[in-house]
Amino acid sequence: MPFLGQDWRSPGQSWVKTADGWTRFLDEKSGGFVGDISSFCKKDDHNKENLFNSINYDVAAKKRKKDQLNNKAKTQYFHQEKWIYVHKGSTKERHGYCTLGEAFNRLDFSSAILDSRRFNYVVRLLELIAKSQLTSLSGIAQKNYMNILEKVVQKVLEDQQNIRLIRELLQTLYTSLCTLVQRVGKSVLVGNINMWVHRMESILHWQQQLNNIQITRPAFKGTTFTDLPLCLQLNIMQRLSDGRDLVSLGQVAPDLQVLSEDRLLWKKLCQYHFTDRQIRKRLILSDKGQLDWKKMYFKLIRCYPRKEQYGDTLQLCRHCHILSWKGTDHPCTANNPETCSTSLSPQEFINLFRF
């Protein structure tokens, strides 16, 4: 049953009964008809530049300006703590539960992105939250999420590293928001819808900035990668854990193209990420009757998750239930605190708060 008169959820809007049913309209002072938010998420020919040209979403100028000013506030309401206690129930000393949003607010993720050992871990955690856990965060946690994401993007723009990783994160978040903003009035996102529209505009702006990055060739004229012996070049290539990096490296020079097609290189890559059983299910033979490890790799990554490896991770002490970054001291009462700590992957970190 729609609300008669002005809609309390959308200041300046009212429900009007028409021949086609109830329709939302803006007040005469504010403007005209408010279009369906689903049009905001439609892509014609995958052209993001024309996305906002087709949107029919007019809002009151004063309200829009207020939402944008509130969204631009950079105050982060979280404590930058080195460790937190993860409690799953209420006791006489503690009440309530430790939620994912609380952990995200209190742990020092803002400084963690400046550490190269923790950067990939935090980015992966942001991606998993964007896929399925964004609505479980509180309003403050959602705001902190966007602020930390902006810091991540600015870092990548400055040092020009991990560009593809952040592109994938932004695309995942944008796709999730396109689905969530269509559920206006169902309490799936905290805050005014105009604020989230503005955040989606920011995501598109960040994507455009990443696409415009021009990586300059360093002025160093000493020994380059191609000047190294072939055995060293192959040894370095074996350290790459992503097949797309091998393909990109092979596009630099003809000699590297030959090395990037080495069968042993792709075989080790498949064996690193996948089990023997998974490999046996996806066997592909080349024209010469040999196993085509390169094609098998790209087929396997579409079917199974790749192995994740991080320089530094969050860890949970099984004895005192304290969550902290690896190597951080905490007041543990166990005789051997090192044996009680377990490293958590980003997915295990999220699962920790699913009570």
CSV table of N, CA and C in Angstrom, one decimal, residues 134-222:
chain,number,residue,atom,x,y,z
A,134,LEU,N,28.0,-6.6,1.5
A,134,LEU,CA,27.9,-5.2,1.6
A,134,LEU,C,26.7,-4.8,2.4
A,135,THR,N,25.6,-5.5,2.3
A,135,THR,CA,24.4,-5.1,3.0
A,135,THR,C,24.4,-5.5,4.5
A,136,SER,N,25.4,-6.4,4.9
A,136,SER,CA,25.5,-6.7,6.3
A,136,SER,C,26.3,-5.7,7.1
A,137,LEU,N,26.9,-4.8,6.4
A,137,LEU,CA,27.7,-3.7,7.1
A,137,LEU,C,26.8,-2.6,7.6
A,138,SER,N,27.1,-2.0,8.7
A,138,SER,CA,26.4,-0.9,9.2
A,138,SER,C,26.6,0.3,8.3
A,139,GLY,N,25.9,1.4,8.6
A,139,GLY,CA,26.1,2.6,7.8
A,139,GLY,C,27.5,3.2,7.9
A,140,ILE,N,28.0,3.2,9.1
A,140,ILE,CA,29.4,3.7,9.3
A,140,ILE,C,30.4,2.8,8.6
A,141,ALA,N,30.2,1.5,8.7
A,141,ALA,CA,31.1,0.5,8.0
A,141,ALA,C,31.0,0.7,6.5
A,142,GLN,N,29.8,0.9,6.0
A,142,GLN,CA,29.7,1.1,4.5
A,142,GLN,C,30.5,2.4,4.1
A,143,LYS,N,30.4,3.4,4.9
A,143,LYS,CA,31.1,4.7,4.6
A,143,LYS,C,32.6,4.5,4.7
A,144,ASN,N,33.0,3.8,5.7
A,144,ASN,CA,34.5,3.5,5.9
A,144,ASN,C,34.9,2.6,4.7
A,145,TYR,N,34.1,1.7,4.2
A,145,TYR,CA,34.4,0.9,3.1
A,145,TYR,C,34.7,1.7,1.9
A,146,MET,N,33.9,2.7,1.6
A,146,MET,CA,34.1,3.6,0.4
A,146,MET,C,35.3,4.5,0.6
A,147,ASN,N,35.6,4.9,1.9
A,147,ASN,CA,36.8,5.7,2.1
A,147,ASN,C,38.0,5.0,1.9
A,148,ILE,N,38.1,3.7,2.4
A,148,ILE,CA,39.3,2.9,2.2
A,148,ILE,C,39.4,2.5,0.8
A,149,LEU,N,38.3,2.3,0.1
A,149,LEU,CA,38.4,2.0,-1.4
A,149,LEU,C,39.0,3.2,-2.1
A,150,GLU,N,38.6,4.4,-1.7
A,150,GLU,CA,39.2,5.5,-2.4
A,150,GLU,C,40.7,5.7,-2.1
A,151,LYS,N,41.1,5.3,-0.9
A,151,LYS,CA,42.6,5.3,-0.6
A,151,LYS,C,43.3,4.3,-1.5
A,152,VAL,N,42.7,3.1,-1.7
A,152,VAL,CA,43.3,2.1,-2.5
A,152,VAL,C,43.5,2.6,-3.9
A,153,VAL,N,42.4,3.2,-4.5
A,153,VAL,CA,42.5,3.7,-5.9
A,153,VAL,C,43.5,4.8,-6.0
A,154,GLN,N,43.6,5.7,-5.1
A,154,GLN,CA,44.6,6.8,-5.1
A,154,GLN,C,46.0,6.2,-5.0
A,155,LYS,N,46.2,5.1,-4.2
A,155,LYS,CA,47.6,4.5,-4.2
A,155,LYS,C,48.0,3.9,-5.5
A,156,VAL,N,47.0,3.2,-6.1
A,156,VAL,CA,47.3,2.6,-7.4
A,156,VAL,C,47.6,3.7,-8.5
A,157,LEU,N,46.8,4.8,-8.5
A,157,LEU,CA,47.1,5.8,-9.4
A,157,LEU,C,48.4,6.5,-9.2
A,158,GLU,N,48.9,6.5,-8.0
A,158,GLU,CA,50.2,7.1,-7.7
A,158,GLU,C,51.4,6.2,-8.1
A,159,ASP,N,51.3,4.9,-7.7
A,159,ASP,CA,52.5,4.0,-8.0
A,159,ASP,C,52.3,3.2,-9.2
A,160,GLN,N,51.1,3.2,-9.9
A,160,GLN,CA,50.8,2.5,-11.1
A,160,GLN,C,51.1,1.0,-11.0
A,161,GLN,N,50.7,0.4,-9.9
A,161,GLN,CA,50.9,-1.0,-9.7
A,161,GLN,C,49.5,-1.6,-9.3
A,162,ASN,N,49.3,-2.9,-9.7
A,162,ASN,CA,48.1,-3.6,-9.3
A,162,ASN,C,46.9,-3.0,-10.0
A,163,ILE,N,47.0,-2.5,-11.2
A,163,ILE,CA,46.0,-1.8,-11.9
A,163,ILE,C,44.8,-2.8,-12.2
A,164,ARG,N,45.2,-4.0,-12.8
A,164,ARG,CA,44.1,-4.9,-13.1
A,164,ARG,C,43.4,-5.4,-11.9
A,165,LEU,N,44.1,-5.6,-10.8
A,165,LEU,CA,43.4,-6.0,-9.6
A,165,LEU,C,42.4,-5.1,-9.1
A,166,ILE,N,42.6,-3.8,-9.2
A,166,ILE,CA,41.7,-2.8,-8.7
A,166,ILE,C,40.5,-2.6,-9.8
A,167,ARG,N,40.8,-2.8,-11.0
A,167,ARG,CA,39.8,-2.7,-12.0
A,167,ARG,C,38.7,-3.8,-11.7
A,168,GLU,N,39.2,-5.0,-11.4
A,168,GLU,CA,38.3,-6.1,-11.1
A,168,GLU,C,37.5,-5.8,-9.9
A,169,LEU,N,38.1,-5.2,-8.9
A,169,LEU,CA,37.4,-4.9,-7.6
A,169,LEU,C,36.3,-3.8,-7.9
A,170,LEU,N,36.6,-2.8,-8.7
A,170,LEU,CA,35.6,-1.8,-9.0
A,170,LEU,C,34.5,-2.3,-9.8
A,171,GLN,N,34.8,-3.2,-10.7
A,171,GLN,CA,33.7,-3.8,-11.6
A,171,GLN,C,32.8,-4.6,-10.7
A,172,THR,N,33.4,-5.4,-9.8
A,172,THR,CA,32.6,-6.3,-8.9
A,172,THR,C,31.7,-5.4,-8.1
A,173,LEU,N,32.2,-4.3,-7.5
A,173,LEU,CA,31.4,-3.5,-6.6
A,173,LEU,C,30.3,-2.8,-7.4
A,174,TYR,N,30.6,-2.3,-8.6
A,174,TYR,CA,29.7,-1.6,-9.4
A,174,TYR,C,28.5,-2.5,-9.8
A,175,THR,N,28.8,-3.7,-10.2
A,175,THR,CA,27.8,-4.7,-10.6
A,175,THR,C,26.9,-5.0,-9.4
A,176,SER,N,27.5,-5.1,-8.2
A,176,SER,CA,26.6,-5.4,-7.0
A,176,SER,C,25.7,-4.2,-6.7
A,177,LEU,N,26.3,-3.0,-6.8
A,177,LEU,CA,25.5,-1.8,-6.5
A,177,LEU,C,24.3,-1.7,-7.5
A,178,CYS,N,24.6,-2.0,-8.8
A,178,CYS,CA,23.5,-1.9,-9.8
A,178,CYS,C,22.3,-2.8,-9.4
A,179,THR,N,22.6,-3.9,-8.7
A,179,THR,CA,21.5,-4.8,-8.3
A,179,THR,C,20.9,-4.3,-7.0
A,180,LEU,N,21.7,-3.8,-6.1
A,180,LEU,CA,21.1,-3.3,-4.8
A,180,LEU,C,20.3,-2.1,-4.9
A,181,VAL,N,20.7,-1.1,-5.7
A,181,VAL,CA,20.0,0.2,-5.8
A,181,VAL,C,18.6,0.0,-6.4
A,182,GLN,N,18.3,-1.1,-7.0
A,182,GLN,CA,17.0,-1.3,-7.6
A,182,GLN,C,16.0,-1.7,-6.5
A,183,ARG,N,16.5,-2.0,-5.3
A,183,ARG,CA,15.7,-2.4,-4.2
A,183,ARG,C,15.4,-1.3,-3.3
A,184,VAL,N,15.1,-0.1,-3.8
A,184,VAL,CA,14.8,1.1,-3.0
A,184,VAL,C,13.6,0.8,-2.1
A,185,GLY,N,13.8,1.2,-0.8
A,185,GLY,CA,12.7,1.0,0.1
A,185,GLY,C,12.7,-0.3,0.8
A,186,LYS,N,13.7,-1.2,0.5
A,186,LYS,CA,13.7,-2.5,1.1
A,186,LYS,C,14.8,-2.7,2.1
A,187,SER,N,15.4,-1.6,2.5
A,187,SER,CA,16.5,-1.5,3.5
A,187,SER,C,17.6,-2.4,3.2
A,188,VAL,N,18.0,-2.5,2.0
A,188,VAL,CA,19.2,-3.3,1.6
A,188,VAL,C,20.5,-2.5,1.7
A,189,LEU,N,20.4,-1.2,1.6
A,189,LEU,CA,21.5,-0.3,1.7
A,189,LEU,C,21.2,0.8,2.7
A,190,VAL,N,22.2,1.2,3.5
A,190,VAL,CA,21.9,2.2,4.5
A,190,VAL,C,22.2,3.6,3.9
A,191,GLY,N,21.3,4.5,4.1
A,191,GLY,CA,21.5,5.9,3.5
A,191,GLY,C,20.6,6.2,2.4
A,192,ASN,N,20.5,7.4,2.0
A,192,ASN,CA,19.7,7.9,0.9
A,192,ASN,C,20.2,7.4,-0.4
A,193,ILE,N,19.3,7.1,-1.3
A,193,ILE,CA,19.6,6.5,-2.6
A,193,ILE,C,20.5,7.5,-3.4
A,194,ASN,N,20.3,8.8,-3.2
A,194,ASN,CA,21.1,9.8,-3.9
A,194,ASN,C,22.6,9.6,-3.6
A,195,MET,N,22.8,9.3,-2.3
A,195,MET,CA,24.2,9.1,-1.9
A,195,MET,C,24.9,8.0,-2.6
A,196,TRP,N,24.1,6.9,-2.8
A,196,TRP,CA,24.7,5.7,-3.4
A,196,TRP,C,24.8,6.0,-4.9
A,197,VAL,N,23.9,6.7,-5.5
A,197,VAL,CA,24.1,7.1,-6.9
A,197,VAL,C,25.4,7.9,-7.1
A,198,HIS,N,25.6,8.8,-6.2
A,198,HIS,CA,26.9,9.6,-6.2
A,198,HIS,C,28.1,8.7,-6.1
A,199,ARG,N,28.0,7.7,-5.2
A,199,ARG,CA,29.1,6.8,-5.1
A,199,ARG,C,29.4,6.0,-6.3
A,200,MET,N,28.3,5.6,-7.0
A,200,MET,CA,28.5,4.9,-8.3
A,200,MET,C,29.1,5.8,-9.3
A,201,GLU,N,28.8,7.0,-9.3
A,201,GLU,CA,29.4,8.0,-10.2
A,201,GLU,C,30.9,8.0,-9.9
A,202,SER,N,31.3,8.0,-8.6
A,202,SER,CA,32.7,8.0,-8.2
A,202,SER,C,33.4,6.8,-8.7
A,203,ILE,N,32.7,5.6,-8.7
A,203,ILE,CA,33.3,4.4,-9.1
A,203,ILE,C,33.6,4.5,-10.6
A,204,LEU,N,32.7,5.0,-11.4
A,204,LEU,CA,32.9,5.1,-12.8
A,204,LEU,C,34.0,6.1,-13.1
A,205,HIS,N,34.1,7.1,-12.3
A,205,HIS,CA,35.2,8.1,-12.5
A,205,HIS,C,36.6,7.4,-12.2
A,206,TRP,N,36.6,6.6,-11.1
A,206,TRP,CA,37.9,5.9,-10.8
A,206,TRP,C,38.3,4.9,-11.9
A,207,GLN,N,37.3,4.3,-12.5
A,207,GLN,CA,37.5,3.3,-13.6
A,207,GLN,C,38.1,4.1,-14.8
A,208,GLN,N,37.6,5.3,-15.1
A,208,GLN,CA,38.1,6.1,-16.2
A,208,GLN,C,39.5,6.5,-15.9
A,209,GLN,N,39.8,6.9,-14.7
A,209,GLN,CA,41.2,7.3,-14.3
A,209,GLN,C,42.2,6.1,-14.5
A,210,LEU,N,41.7,4.9,-14.1
A,210,LEU,CA,42.6,3.7,-14.3
A,210,LEU,C,42.8,3.4,-15.8
A,211,ASN,N,41.8,3.6,-16.6
A,211,ASN,CA,41.9,3.3,-18.0
A,211,ASN,C,42.9,4.4,-18.7
A,212,ASN,N,43.0,5.5,-18.1
A,212,ASN,CA,43.8,6.6,-18.7
A,212,ASN,C,45.2,6.6,-18.2
A,213,ILE,N,45.6,5.6,-17.4
A,213,ILE,CA,47.0,5.6,-16.9
A,213,ILE,C,47.9,5.2,-18.1
A,214,GLN,N,49.0,6.0,-18.2
A,214,GLN,CA,50.0,5.8,-19.2
A,214,GLN,C,51.3,5.5,-18.4
A,215,ILE,N,51.7,4.2,-18.5
A,215,ILE,CA,52.9,3.8,-17.8
A,215,ILE,C,54.1,4.3,-18.6
A,216,THR,N,54.9,5.1,-18.0
A,216,THR,CA,56.1,5.6,-18.6
A,216,THR,C,57.3,4.7,-18.5
A,217,ARG,N,58.1,4.6,-19.5
A,217,ARG,CA,59.3,3.8,-19.5
A,217,ARG,C,60.4,4.4,-18.6
A,218,PRO,N,61.0,3.7,-17.7
A,218,PRO,CA,62.0,4.3,-16.8
A,218,PRO,C,63.2,4.8,-17.6
A,219,ALA,N,63.8,5.8,-17.1
A,219,ALA,CA,65.0,6.4,-17.7
A,219,ALA,C,66.3,5.5,-17.5
A,220,PHE,N,66.2,4.5,-16.7
A,220,PHE,CA,67.3,3.6,-16.5
A,220,PHE,C,67.8,2.9,-17.8
A,221,LYS,N,69.0,3.0,-18.1
A,221,LYS,CA,69.5,2.4,-19.4
A,221,LYS,C,70.5,1.3,-19.1
A,222,GLY,N,70.5,0.7,-18.0
A,222,GLY,CA,71.4,-0.5,-17.7
A,222,GLY,C,70.8,-1.8,-18.2
